[in-house]
Amino acid sequence: MTACGIDPRTGQTVRVSVAEGQISQVTESTEDTDRHISPGWMDLQVNGFAGIDYNDPRSPMDEIARSIDVQRSTGVARLYPTVITGSGPDMEGSLRNLARARRVLPNGDAFLGFHVEGPWISPHDGPRGAHPKQHVRAPSIEEFERFQDAAEGLVRLVTLGPEHERACRVIEHMVEHGVVVSIGHTNATAEQISDAVLAGATMSTHLGNGAHSMVPRHDNYIVHQLADDRLYAGLIVDGIHLPPPFAKVALRAKGPSRAVLVTDAVAPAHCSPGLYMLGEQEVELLPEQRVELTSSRRLAGSALSMDRGVANACRFGGLSLFDATRLATSNAGEAMDIPERSGYLEVGQAADFTLFRCQPDGTLAVDETLTWAH
């Protein structure tokens, strides 16, 4: 089995051979093509897509399968369905439903694991974002274990606010059990952020969002995370969550190796404007592709797809096509500590590929997303 396209790293056309779910050989090709090939794109933060809410414990299996297929049409080979702050039973029910989907669906292996975003976050307006205040609570090892049991051991990424008293103890426990911990929806001080990193936190969740509208100009939790080279930064590069100048600054601060593109997509992504659900909350997709809570008009996730995110990283950040695709491929693999997804088109890497064309208007058109069992 082989795949062929232009390698964004070299500009050369290559043929990539596959054996047993891994890249077995990469050779130059004389084939005439205008389509590029990169490792399959990964999305570490997806709350829903194509009308399906991953935070609904009742989401039907066939509809979850359809949502995976739609995401693959946008270049995403693998993803981390994300369950946000809710009641314990609702969060556990959603994780249980997603774990079943991963186990029984023919395309369920698209789920590399699950991302639990909250409920251990700041209760304050601004940093809390669209998370329901009544369900925000302090972190506990016992609740983490309940989440992990419901998810059949597949919680791989947890977002929390490190200002909680027991946060560092919980971070250490999760890291010891193979979970990547990300700082987000936080009102933490510089010292609390540093303590969380020392305890094992290695990421920032959608940096620049889940924040107060006004912060001290120098001493604030966004700057402290931007300045910490130990932290990967998830970024929603849709032109709505982050103004293009901020996206450019954040990409420069983290460099092409420590930034990770995420969509933070919710159910209305890839749908028509209208009303949808995010867990127990109603959201509206507006014509300009902005998603808001109907109750407060706060941003509530995004309608971004990864193909637009990669194109925007080039447009807003001035990145090369290679560096922009790294944000959705090898950087995501490194952030999640997955060796077989931490390289580019190299022997031994997982055999997932996104094949796409660069359009004259600066957008990307995905031709197909290829995956093989690993």
mmCIF file of C-alpha atoms in Angstrom:
data_model
loop_
_atom_site.group_PDB
_atom_site.id
_atom_site.type_symbol
_atom_site.label_atom_id
_atom_site.label_comp_id
_atom_site.label_asym_id
_atom_site.label_seq_id
_atom_site.Cartn_x
_atom_site.Cartn_y
_atom_site.Cartn_z
ATOM 1 C CA MET A 1 0.000 0.000 0.000
ATOM 2 C CA THR A 2 1.324 3.426 -0.931
ATOM 3 C CA ALA A 3 0.348 7.088 -1.008
ATOM 4 C CA CYS A 4 1.858 9.847 -3.110
ATOM 5 C CA GLY A 5 2.054 13.630 -2.863
ATOM 6 C CA ILE A 6 4.278 16.668 -2.373
ATOM 7 C CA ASP A 7 6.063 16.668 0.975
ATOM 8 C CA PRO A 8 5.580 20.190 2.454
ATOM 9 C CA ARG A 9 8.935 19.838 4.212
ATOM 10 C CA THR A 10 11.011 19.436 1.032
ATOM 11 C CA GLY A 11 8.714 20.439 -1.816
ATOM 12 C CA GLN A 12 9.564 17.119 -3.462
ATOM 13 C CA THR A 13 6.994 14.597 -4.640
ATOM 14 C CA VAL A 14 7.313 11.427 -2.575
ATOM 15 C CA ARG A 15 5.781 7.987 -2.501
ATOM 16 C CA VAL A 16 5.160 6.680 0.991
ATOM 17 C CA SER A 17 4.926 2.914 1.486
ATOM 18 C CA VAL A 18 3.005 1.321 4.329
ATOM 19 C CA ALA A 19 3.426 -1.983 6.133
ATOM 20 C CA GLU A 20 1.677 -3.123 9.302
ATOM 21 C CA GLY A 21 0.218 0.302 9.980
ATOM 22 C CA GLN A 22 3.553 2.119 9.808
ATOM 23 C CA ILE A 23 5.529 4.004 7.184
ATOM 24 C CA SER A 24 7.998 1.476 5.796
ATOM 25 C CA GLN A 25 9.658 3.562 3.088
ATOM 26 C CA VAL A 26 9.693 7.115 1.688
ATOM 27 C CA THR A 27 11.088 7.562 -1.822
ATOM 28 C CA GLU A 28 11.156 10.389 -4.348
ATOM 29 C CA SER A 29 8.581 10.053 -7.112
ATOM 30 C CA THR A 30 8.351 11.379 -10.659
ATOM 31 C CA GLU A 31 4.567 11.421 -10.554
ATOM 32 C CA ASP A 32 3.074 14.728 -11.685
ATOM 33 C CA THR A 33 0.736 15.933 -8.945
ATOM 34 C CA ASP A 34 -0.303 19.163 -7.294
ATOM 35 C CA ARG A 35 -1.542 17.619 -4.093
ATOM 36 C CA HIS A 36 0.423 17.589 -0.861
ATOM 37 C CA ILE A 37 0.794 14.765 1.617
ATOM 38 C CA SER A 38 1.366 15.194 5.335
ATOM 39 C CA PRO A 39 0.943 12.939 8.344
ATOM 40 C CA GLY A 40 -2.733 12.650 9.228
ATOM 41 C CA TRP A 41 -3.939 15.677 11.131
ATOM 42 C CA MET A 42 -4.881 15.322 14.800
ATOM 43 C CA ASP A 43 -7.326 17.403 16.845
ATOM 44 C CA LEU A 44 -6.839 17.328 20.610
ATOM 45 C CA GLN A 45 -10.028 19.239 21.434
ATOM 46 C CA VAL A 46 -13.342 18.415 19.768
ATOM 47 C CA ASN A 47 -16.582 18.846 21.723
ATOM 48 C CA GLY A 48 -18.744 17.793 18.786
ATOM 49 C CA PHE A 49 -19.040 18.072 15.027
ATOM 50 C CA ALA A 50 -21.559 17.821 12.186
ATOM 51 C CA GLY A 51 -24.528 18.285 14.511
ATOM 52 C CA ILE A 52 -23.375 15.715 17.085
ATOM 53 C CA ASP A 53 -22.628 16.717 20.671
ATOM 54 C CA TYR A 54 -20.016 14.497 22.332
ATOM 55 C CA ASN A 55 -21.226 15.880 25.687
ATOM 56 C CA ASP A 56 -24.604 14.193 25.287
ATOM 57 C CA PRO A 57 -24.564 10.703 26.862
ATOM 58 C CA ARG A 58 -27.388 9.753 24.472
ATOM 59 C CA SER A 59 -25.633 10.594 21.199
ATOM 60 C CA PRO A 60 -26.387 7.651 18.855
ATOM 61 C CA MET A 61 -23.565 5.444 17.624
ATOM 62 C CA ASP A 62 -24.409 5.904 13.941
ATOM 63 C CA GLU A 63 -24.378 9.679 14.320
ATOM 64 C CA ILE A 64 -21.025 9.622 16.106
ATOM 65 C CA ALA A 65 -19.686 7.502 13.232
ATOM 66 C CA ARG A 66 -20.988 10.072 10.741
ATOM 67 C CA SER A 67 -19.325 12.898 12.664
ATOM 68 C CA ILE A 68 -15.993 11.061 12.393
ATOM 69 C CA ASP A 69 -16.415 10.683 8.633
ATOM 70 C CA VAL A 70 -17.194 14.389 8.252
ATOM 71 C CA GLN A 71 -14.096 15.321 10.247
ATOM 72 C CA ARG A 72 -11.992 13.063 8.050
ATOM 73 C CA SER A 73 -13.294 15.010 5.056
ATOM 74 C CA THR A 74 -11.609 18.053 6.649
ATOM 75 C CA GLY A 75 -8.264 16.239 7.036
ATOM 76 C CA VAL A 76 -8.526 14.994 10.630
ATOM 77 C CA ALA A 77 -7.337 11.400 10.892
ATOM 78 C CA ARG A 78 -7.442 11.081 14.699
ATOM 79 C CA LEU A 79 -9.035 13.110 17.455
ATOM 80 C CA TYR A 80 -9.683 13.426 21.166
ATOM 81 C CA PRO A 81 -13.409 13.865 21.843
ATOM 82 C CA THR A 82 -13.739 16.387 24.621
ATOM 83 C CA VAL A 83 -16.138 16.287 27.563
ATOM 84 C CA ILE A 84 -16.553 19.607 29.355
ATOM 85 C CA THR A 85 -17.750 20.621 32.811
ATOM 86 C CA GLY A 86 -21.021 19.050 33.863
ATOM 87 C CA SER A 87 -22.480 16.999 36.675
ATOM 88 C CA GLY A 88 -20.553 13.871 37.610
ATOM 89 C CA PRO A 89 -23.207 11.490 36.205
ATOM 90 C CA ASP A 90 -23.480 13.433 32.925
ATOM 91 C CA MET A 91 -19.718 13.581 32.381
ATOM 92 C CA GLU A 92 -19.306 9.905 33.203
ATOM 93 C CA GLY A 93 -22.244 9.050 30.938
ATOM 94 C CA SER A 94 -20.712 10.966 28.040
ATOM 95 C CA LEU A 95 -17.336 9.262 28.537
ATOM 96 C CA ARG A 96 -19.032 5.871 28.741
ATOM 97 C CA ASN A 97 -20.915 6.544 25.498
ATOM 98 C CA LEU A 98 -17.764 7.695 23.694
ATOM 99 C CA ALA A 99 -15.798 4.687 24.950
ATOM 100 C CA ARG A 100 -18.496 2.416 23.548
ATOM 101 C CA ALA A 101 -18.320 4.273 20.229
ATOM 102 C CA ARG A 102 -14.574 3.748 20.081
ATOM 103 C CA ARG A 103 -15.021 0.065 20.802
ATOM 104 C CA VAL A 104 -17.915 -0.815 18.473
ATOM 105 C CA LEU A 105 -17.749 1.576 15.512
ATOM 106 C CA PRO A 106 -15.796 0.561 12.378
ATOM 107 C CA ASN A 107 -14.169 4.023 12.406
ATOM 108 C CA GLY A 108 -14.038 4.278 16.204
ATOM 109 C CA ASP A 109 -10.249 3.979 16.185
ATOM 110 C CA ALA A 110 -10.262 7.632 15.087
ATOM 111 C CA PHE A 111 -10.584 8.297 18.829
ATOM 112 C CA LEU A 112 -7.045 8.091 20.212
ATOM 113 C CA GLY A 113 -8.367 8.871 23.680
ATOM 114 C CA PHE A 114 -10.542 11.374 25.485
ATOM 115 C CA HIS A 115 -10.001 14.916 26.711
ATOM 116 C CA VAL A 116 -11.709 15.944 29.951
ATOM 117 C CA GLU A 117 -11.879 19.756 30.045
ATOM 118 C CA GLY A 118 -13.082 20.696 33.529
ATOM 119 C CA PRO A 119 -14.859 20.550 35.897
ATOM 120 C CA TRP A 120 -11.758 21.509 37.910
ATOM 121 C CA ILE A 121 -11.472 25.049 36.573
ATOM 122 C CA SER A 122 -11.895 28.643 37.733
ATOM 123 C CA PRO A 123 -15.433 29.486 38.894
ATOM 124 C CA HIS A 124 -14.986 33.149 37.899
ATOM 125 C CA ASP A 125 -16.674 34.793 34.934
ATOM 126 C CA GLY A 126 -14.147 35.138 32.126
ATOM 127 C CA PRO A 127 -11.750 32.304 32.890
ATOM 128 C CA ARG A 128 -14.698 29.909 33.250
ATOM 129 C CA GLY A 129 -15.714 30.618 29.674
ATOM 130 C CA ALA A 130 -18.850 28.743 28.592
ATOM 131 C CA HIS A 131 -18.570 26.109 31.310
ATOM 132 C CA PRO A 132 -21.635 26.018 33.598
ATOM 133 C CA LYS A 133 -20.738 27.578 36.947
ATOM 134 C CA GLN A 134 -22.960 25.290 39.005
ATOM 135 C CA HIS A 135 -20.823 22.283 38.089
ATOM 136 C CA VAL A 136 -17.356 23.780 38.690
ATOM 137 C CA ARG A 137 -15.633 22.016 41.578
ATOM 138 C CA ALA A 138 -12.256 21.232 43.112
ATOM 139 C CA PRO A 139 -10.121 18.450 41.623
ATOM 140 C CA SER A 140 -9.965 15.062 43.268
ATOM 141 C CA ILE A 141 -8.173 11.825 42.543
ATOM 142 C CA GLU A 142 -11.380 9.941 43.332
ATOM 143 C CA GLU A 143 -13.347 11.765 40.648
ATOM 144 C CA PHE A 144 -10.523 11.316 38.138
ATOM 145 C CA GLU A 145 -10.683 7.576 38.755
ATOM 146 C CA ARG A 146 -14.441 7.599 38.141
ATOM 147 C CA PHE A 147 -13.893 9.434 34.862
ATOM 148 C CA GLN A 148 -11.191 6.949 33.887
ATOM 149 C CA ASP A 149 -13.396 3.965 34.719
ATOM 150 C CA ALA A 150 -16.241 5.379 32.612
ATOM 151 C CA ALA A 151 -13.819 5.998 29.735
ATOM 152 C CA GLU A 152 -12.462 2.432 29.880
ATOM 153 C CA GLY A 153 -9.044 3.831 30.801
ATOM 154 C CA LEU A 154 -8.872 6.161 27.796
ATOM 155 C CA VAL A 155 -8.789 9.601 29.424
ATOM 156 C CA ARG A 156 -5.505 10.837 27.968
ATOM 157 C CA LEU A 157 -5.757 14.622 28.382
ATOM 158 C CA VAL A 158 -7.187 16.680 31.254
ATOM 159 C CA THR A 159 -7.592 20.463 31.418
ATOM 160 C CA LEU A 160 -7.691 22.087 34.858
ATOM 161 C CA GLY A 161 -7.084 25.345 36.685
ATOM 162 C CA PRO A 162 -4.028 24.950 38.931
ATOM 163 C CA GLU A 163 -5.243 27.517 41.479
ATOM 164 C CA HIS A 164 -7.246 24.852 43.316
ATOM 165 C CA GLU A 165 -5.685 23.803 46.608
ATOM 166 C CA ARG A 166 -5.240 20.115 45.713
ATOM 167 C CA ALA A 167 -4.388 20.677 42.054
ATOM 168 C CA CYS A 168 -0.710 19.724 42.202
ATOM 169 C CA ARG A 169 -1.408 16.452 44.021
ATOM 170 C CA VAL A 170 -4.038 15.533 41.419
ATOM 171 C CA ILE A 171 -1.715 16.554 38.563
ATOM 172 C CA GLU A 172 1.053 14.319 39.900
ATOM 173 C CA HIS A 173 -1.350 11.384 40.186
ATOM 174 C CA MET A 174 -2.661 11.786 36.650
ATOM 175 C CA VAL A 175 0.800 12.192 35.133
ATOM 176 C CA GLU A 176 1.945 9.042 36.950
ATOM 177 C CA HIS A 177 -0.923 7.256 35.195
ATOM 178 C CA GLY A 178 -0.015 8.439 31.695
ATOM 179 C CA VAL A 179 -2.329 11.426 31.389
ATOM 180 C CA VAL A 180 -1.231 14.698 29.791
ATOM 181 C CA VAL A 181 -2.274 17.636 31.978
ATOM 182 C CA SER A 182 -3.070 20.995 30.421
ATOM 183 C CA ILE A 183 -3.579 24.352 32.158
ATOM 184 C CA GLY A 184 -6.746 26.139 31.110
ATOM 185 C CA HIS A 185 -9.797 28.120 32.182
ATOM 186 C CA THR A 186 -7.601 29.492 34.940
ATOM 187 C CA ASN A 187 -7.107 32.578 37.071
ATOM 188 C CA ALA A 188 -3.802 31.241 38.432
ATOM 189 C CA THR A 189 -0.849 33.286 39.585
ATOM 190 C CA ALA A 190 2.629 32.914 38.124
ATOM 191 C CA GLU A 191 3.617 30.800 41.133
ATOM 192 C CA GLN A 192 0.612 28.503 40.777
ATOM 193 C CA ILE A 193 1.350 28.012 37.070
ATOM 194 C CA SER A 194 4.994 27.239 37.850
ATOM 195 C CA ASP A 195 3.966 24.774 40.569
ATOM 196 C CA ALA A 196 1.625 23.023 38.140
ATOM 197 C CA VAL A 197 4.437 22.670 35.594
ATOM 198 C CA LEU A 198 6.752 21.275 38.257
ATOM 199 C CA ALA A 199 3.999 18.794 39.164
ATOM 200 C CA GLY A 200 3.894 17.632 35.540
ATOM 201 C CA ALA A 201 1.583 19.895 33.502
ATOM 202 C CA THR A 202 2.913 20.225 29.953
ATOM 203 C CA MET A 203 0.257 22.096 27.956
ATOM 204 C CA SER A 204 -1.960 25.158 27.859
ATOM 205 C CA THR A 205 -5.536 24.693 26.645
ATOM 206 C CA HIS A 206 -6.670 27.154 23.919
ATOM 207 C CA LEU A 207 -4.242 29.774 25.190
ATOM 208 C CA GLY A 208 -5.620 33.311 25.016
ATOM 209 C CA ASN A 209 -9.188 32.108 25.557
ATOM 210 C CA GLY A 210 -11.058 31.117 28.682
ATOM 211 C CA ALA A 211 -9.812 34.389 30.162
ATOM 212 C CA HIS A 212 -10.921 37.760 31.488
ATOM 213 C CA SER A 213 -11.612 40.367 28.832
ATOM 214 C CA MET A 214 -9.159 42.673 30.681
ATOM 215 C CA VAL A 215 -5.985 41.485 32.447
ATOM 216 C CA PRO A 216 -2.909 43.285 33.870
ATOM 217 C CA ARG A 217 -0.777 44.168 30.876
ATOM 218 C CA HIS A 218 2.390 42.349 32.029
ATOM 219 C CA ASP A 219 1.669 40.114 35.009
ATOM 220 C CA ASN A 220 -1.092 37.783 33.832
ATOM 221 C CA TYR A 221 -1.738 34.087 33.304
ATOM 222 C CA ILE A 222 -1.615 34.364 29.494
ATOM 223 C CA VAL A 223 1.849 35.942 29.426
ATOM 224 C CA HIS A 224 3.204 33.530 32.039
ATOM 225 C CA GLN A 225 2.114 30.519 29.963
ATOM 226 C CA LEU A 226 3.362 32.057 26.720
ATOM 227 C CA ALA A 227 6.751 32.644 28.329
ATOM 228 C CA ASP A 228 7.132 29.133 29.746
ATOM 229 C CA ASP A 229 9.017 27.089 27.165
ATOM 230 C CA ARG A 230 8.057 23.877 28.949
ATOM 231 C CA LEU A 231 4.421 24.276 27.924
ATOM 232 C CA TYR A 232 2.916 23.385 24.570
ATOM 233 C CA ALA A 233 0.148 25.815 23.620
ATOM 234 C CA GLY A 234 -3.139 24.779 22.064
ATOM 235 C CA LEU A 235 -4.415 27.584 19.818
ATOM 236 C CA ILE A 236 -7.801 28.121 18.138
ATOM 237 C CA VAL A 237 -6.733 29.914 14.964
ATOM 238 C CA ASP A 238 -10.142 30.804 13.547
ATOM 239 C CA GLY A 239 -9.819 34.592 13.525
ATOM 240 C CA ILE A 240 -12.637 34.779 16.110
ATOM 241 C CA HIS A 241 -11.195 33.342 19.308
ATOM 242 C CA LEU A 242 -7.807 34.941 18.683
ATOM 243 C CA PRO A 243 -7.367 38.125 16.655
ATOM 244 C CA PRO A 244 -4.796 37.480 13.914
ATOM 245 C CA PRO A 245 -2.118 39.709 15.554
ATOM 246 C CA PHE A 246 -2.381 37.751 18.823
ATOM 247 C CA ALA A 247 -2.245 34.445 16.936
ATOM 248 C CA LYS A 248 0.916 35.671 15.199
ATOM 249 C CA VAL A 249 2.524 36.679 18.496
ATOM 250 C CA ALA A 250 1.571 33.384 20.173
ATOM 251 C CA LEU A 251 2.952 31.347 17.270
ATOM 252 C CA ARG A 252 6.203 33.316 17.422
ATOM 253 C CA ALA A 253 6.439 32.949 21.218
ATOM 254 C CA LYS A 254 5.990 29.185 21.096
ATOM 255 C CA GLY A 255 7.834 28.727 17.836
ATOM 256 C CA PRO A 256 6.957 26.113 15.233
ATOM 257 C CA SER A 257 7.662 23.221 17.636
ATOM 258 C CA ARG A 258 5.592 24.088 20.750
ATOM 259 C CA ALA A 259 2.271 25.279 19.270
ATOM 260 C CA VAL A 260 -0.592 22.891 18.552
ATOM 261 C CA LEU A 261 -3.643 23.675 16.433
ATOM 262 C CA VAL A 262 -6.992 22.713 17.950
ATOM 263 C CA THR A 263 -10.484 23.451 16.704
ATOM 264 C CA ASP A 264 -12.447 23.374 19.996
ATOM 265 C CA ALA A 265 -15.296 22.503 17.625
ATOM 266 C CA VAL A 266 -18.809 22.020 18.972
ATOM 267 C CA ALA A 267 -21.884 20.353 17.476
ATOM 268 C CA PRO A 268 -22.712 23.111 14.938
ATOM 269 C CA ALA A 269 -19.290 22.855 13.263
ATOM 270 C CA HIS A 270 -19.773 22.027 9.570
ATOM 271 C CA CYS A 271 -23.508 22.807 9.875
ATOM 272 C CA SER A 272 -25.899 25.601 8.933
ATOM 273 C CA PRO A 273 -26.484 28.528 11.306
ATOM 274 C CA GLY A 274 -29.033 27.766 13.991
ATOM 275 C CA LEU A 275 -29.553 26.414 17.502
ATOM 276 C CA TYR A 276 -27.665 23.404 18.860
ATOM 277 C CA MET A 277 -26.706 21.929 22.226
ATOM 278 C CA LEU A 278 -23.423 21.782 24.134
ATOM 279 C CA GLY A 279 -24.159 19.405 26.986
ATOM 280 C CA GLU A 280 -27.050 20.967 28.907
ATOM 281 C CA GLN A 281 -26.577 24.426 27.353
ATOM 282 C CA GLU A 282 -28.088 25.868 24.180
ATOM 283 C CA VAL A 283 -25.689 27.438 21.688
ATOM 284 C CA GLU A 284 -26.225 29.306 18.453
ATOM 285 C CA LEU A 285 -24.116 29.209 15.313
ATOM 286 C CA LEU A 286 -24.271 32.673 13.750
ATOM 287 C CA PRO A 287 -23.812 33.305 10.005
ATOM 288 C CA GLU A 288 -20.275 34.636 10.584
ATOM 289 C CA GLN A 289 -19.331 31.217 12.035
ATOM 290 C CA ARG A 290 -19.287 32.441 15.630
ATOM 291 C CA VAL A 291 -20.785 30.088 18.247
ATOM 292 C CA GLU A 292 -22.330 31.643 21.349
ATOM 293 C CA LEU A 293 -24.275 30.567 24.410
ATOM 294 C CA THR A 294 -27.804 31.832 23.916
ATOM 295 C CA SER A 295 -28.051 32.577 27.653
ATOM 296 C CA SER A 296 -25.084 34.949 27.891
ATOM 297 C CA ARG A 297 -23.714 35.487 24.365
ATOM 298 C CA ARG A 298 -20.305 34.234 25.469
ATOM 299 C CA LEU A 299 -18.228 32.277 22.988
ATOM 300 C CA ALA A 300 -18.968 28.563 23.330
ATOM 301 C CA GLY A 301 -16.458 26.559 21.325
ATOM 302 C CA SER A 302 -16.030 27.061 17.613
ATOM 303 C CA ALA A 303 -17.241 26.061 14.174
ATOM 304 C CA LEU A 304 -13.643 25.713 12.959
ATOM 305 C CA SER A 305 -12.429 22.767 10.899
ATOM 306 C CA MET A 306 -8.771 21.767 10.850
ATOM 307 C CA ASP A 307 -8.269 22.488 7.142
ATOM 308 C CA ARG A 308 -9.189 26.118 7.805
ATOM 309 C CA GLY A 309 -7.021 26.160 10.923
ATOM 310 C CA VAL A 310 -3.940 25.044 9.001
ATOM 311 C CA ALA A 311 -4.594 27.606 6.259
ATOM 312 C CA ASN A 312 -5.098 30.340 8.877
ATOM 313 C CA ALA A 313 -1.797 29.459 10.559
ATOM 314 C CA CYS A 314 -0.116 30.286 7.245
ATOM 315 C CA ARG A 315 -2.154 33.471 6.731
ATOM 316 C CA PHE A 316 -2.134 34.876 10.264
ATOM 317 C CA GLY A 317 1.212 33.585 11.486
ATOM 318 C CA GLY A 318 3.224 33.785 8.293
ATOM 319 C CA LEU A 319 4.170 30.131 8.683
ATOM 320 C CA SER A 320 5.376 27.929 5.872
ATOM 321 C CA LEU A 321 3.039 25.133 4.813
ATOM 322 C CA PHE A 322 5.379 22.649 6.490
ATOM 323 C CA ASP A 323 5.363 24.470 9.817
ATOM 324 C CA ALA A 324 1.596 24.974 9.679
ATOM 325 C CA THR A 325 0.999 21.265 9.136
ATOM 326 C CA ARG A 326 3.394 20.436 11.967
ATOM 327 C CA LEU A 327 1.009 22.230 14.324
ATOM 328 C CA ALA A 328 -1.645 19.632 13.476
ATOM 329 C CA THR A 329 0.629 16.593 13.202
ATOM 330 C CA SER A 330 4.014 16.043 14.848
ATOM 331 C CA ASN A 331 3.562 18.802 17.439
ATOM 332 C CA ALA A 332 0.283 17.260 18.557
ATOM 333 C CA GLY A 333 1.958 13.849 18.727
ATOM 334 C CA GLU A 334 4.830 15.233 20.791
ATOM 335 C CA ALA A 335 2.463 17.065 23.124
ATOM 336 C CA MET A 336 0.567 13.824 23.708
ATOM 337 C CA ASP A 337 3.819 11.835 24.048
ATOM 338 C CA ILE A 338 3.048 9.460 21.175
ATOM 339 C CA PRO A 339 6.419 8.538 19.608
ATOM 340 C CA GLU A 340 4.899 7.038 16.445
ATOM 341 C CA ARG A 341 3.053 10.313 15.789
ATOM 342 C CA SER A 342 5.853 12.711 16.777
ATOM 343 C CA GLY A 343 7.749 12.712 13.488
ATOM 344 C CA TYR A 344 6.836 13.796 9.991
ATOM 345 C CA LEU A 345 6.908 11.512 6.921
ATOM 346 C CA GLU A 346 9.499 9.139 8.354
ATOM 347 C CA VAL A 347 9.956 5.386 8.531
ATOM 348 C CA GLY A 348 8.323 3.957 11.646
ATOM 349 C CA GLN A 349 5.719 6.699 11.983
ATOM 350 C CA ALA A 350 2.008 5.861 12.030
ATOM 351 C CA ALA A 351 0.514 5.408 8.575
ATOM 352 C CA ASP A 352 -2.122 8.145 8.604
ATOM 353 C CA PHE A 353 -2.019 10.699 5.791
ATOM 354 C CA THR A 354 -3.883 13.856 4.844
ATOM 355 C CA LEU A 355 -3.783 14.625 1.122
ATOM 356 C CA PHE A 356 -4.719 18.176 0.181
ATOM 357 C CA ARG A 357 -4.313 20.909 -2.420
ATOM 358 C CA CYS A 358 -3.427 24.573 -1.935
ATOM 359 C CA GLN A 359 -6.027 26.820 -3.533
ATOM 360 C CA PRO A 360 -5.293 30.189 -5.205
ATOM 361 C CA ASP A 361 -7.278 32.017 -2.501
ATOM 362 C CA GLY A 362 -5.045 30.641 0.270
ATOM 363 C CA THR A 363 -7.458 27.984 1.468
ATOM 364 C CA LEU A 364 -6.770 24.241 1.501
ATOM 365 C CA ALA A 365 -8.909 21.609 -0.189
ATOM 366 C CA VAL A 366 -8.673 18.146 1.374
ATOM 367 C CA ASP A 367 -8.720 15.361 -1.216
ATOM 368 C CA GLU A 368 -8.770 12.432 1.203
ATOM 369 C CA THR A 369 -7.659 11.255 4.604
ATOM 370 C CA LEU A 370 -6.059 7.818 4.690
ATOM 371 C CA THR A 371 -5.720 5.710 7.824
ATOM 372 C CA TRP A 372 -4.388 2.259 8.460
ATOM 373 C CA ALA A 373 -4.693 0.275 11.667
ATOM 374 C CA HIS A 374 -1.525 0.573 13.734
#
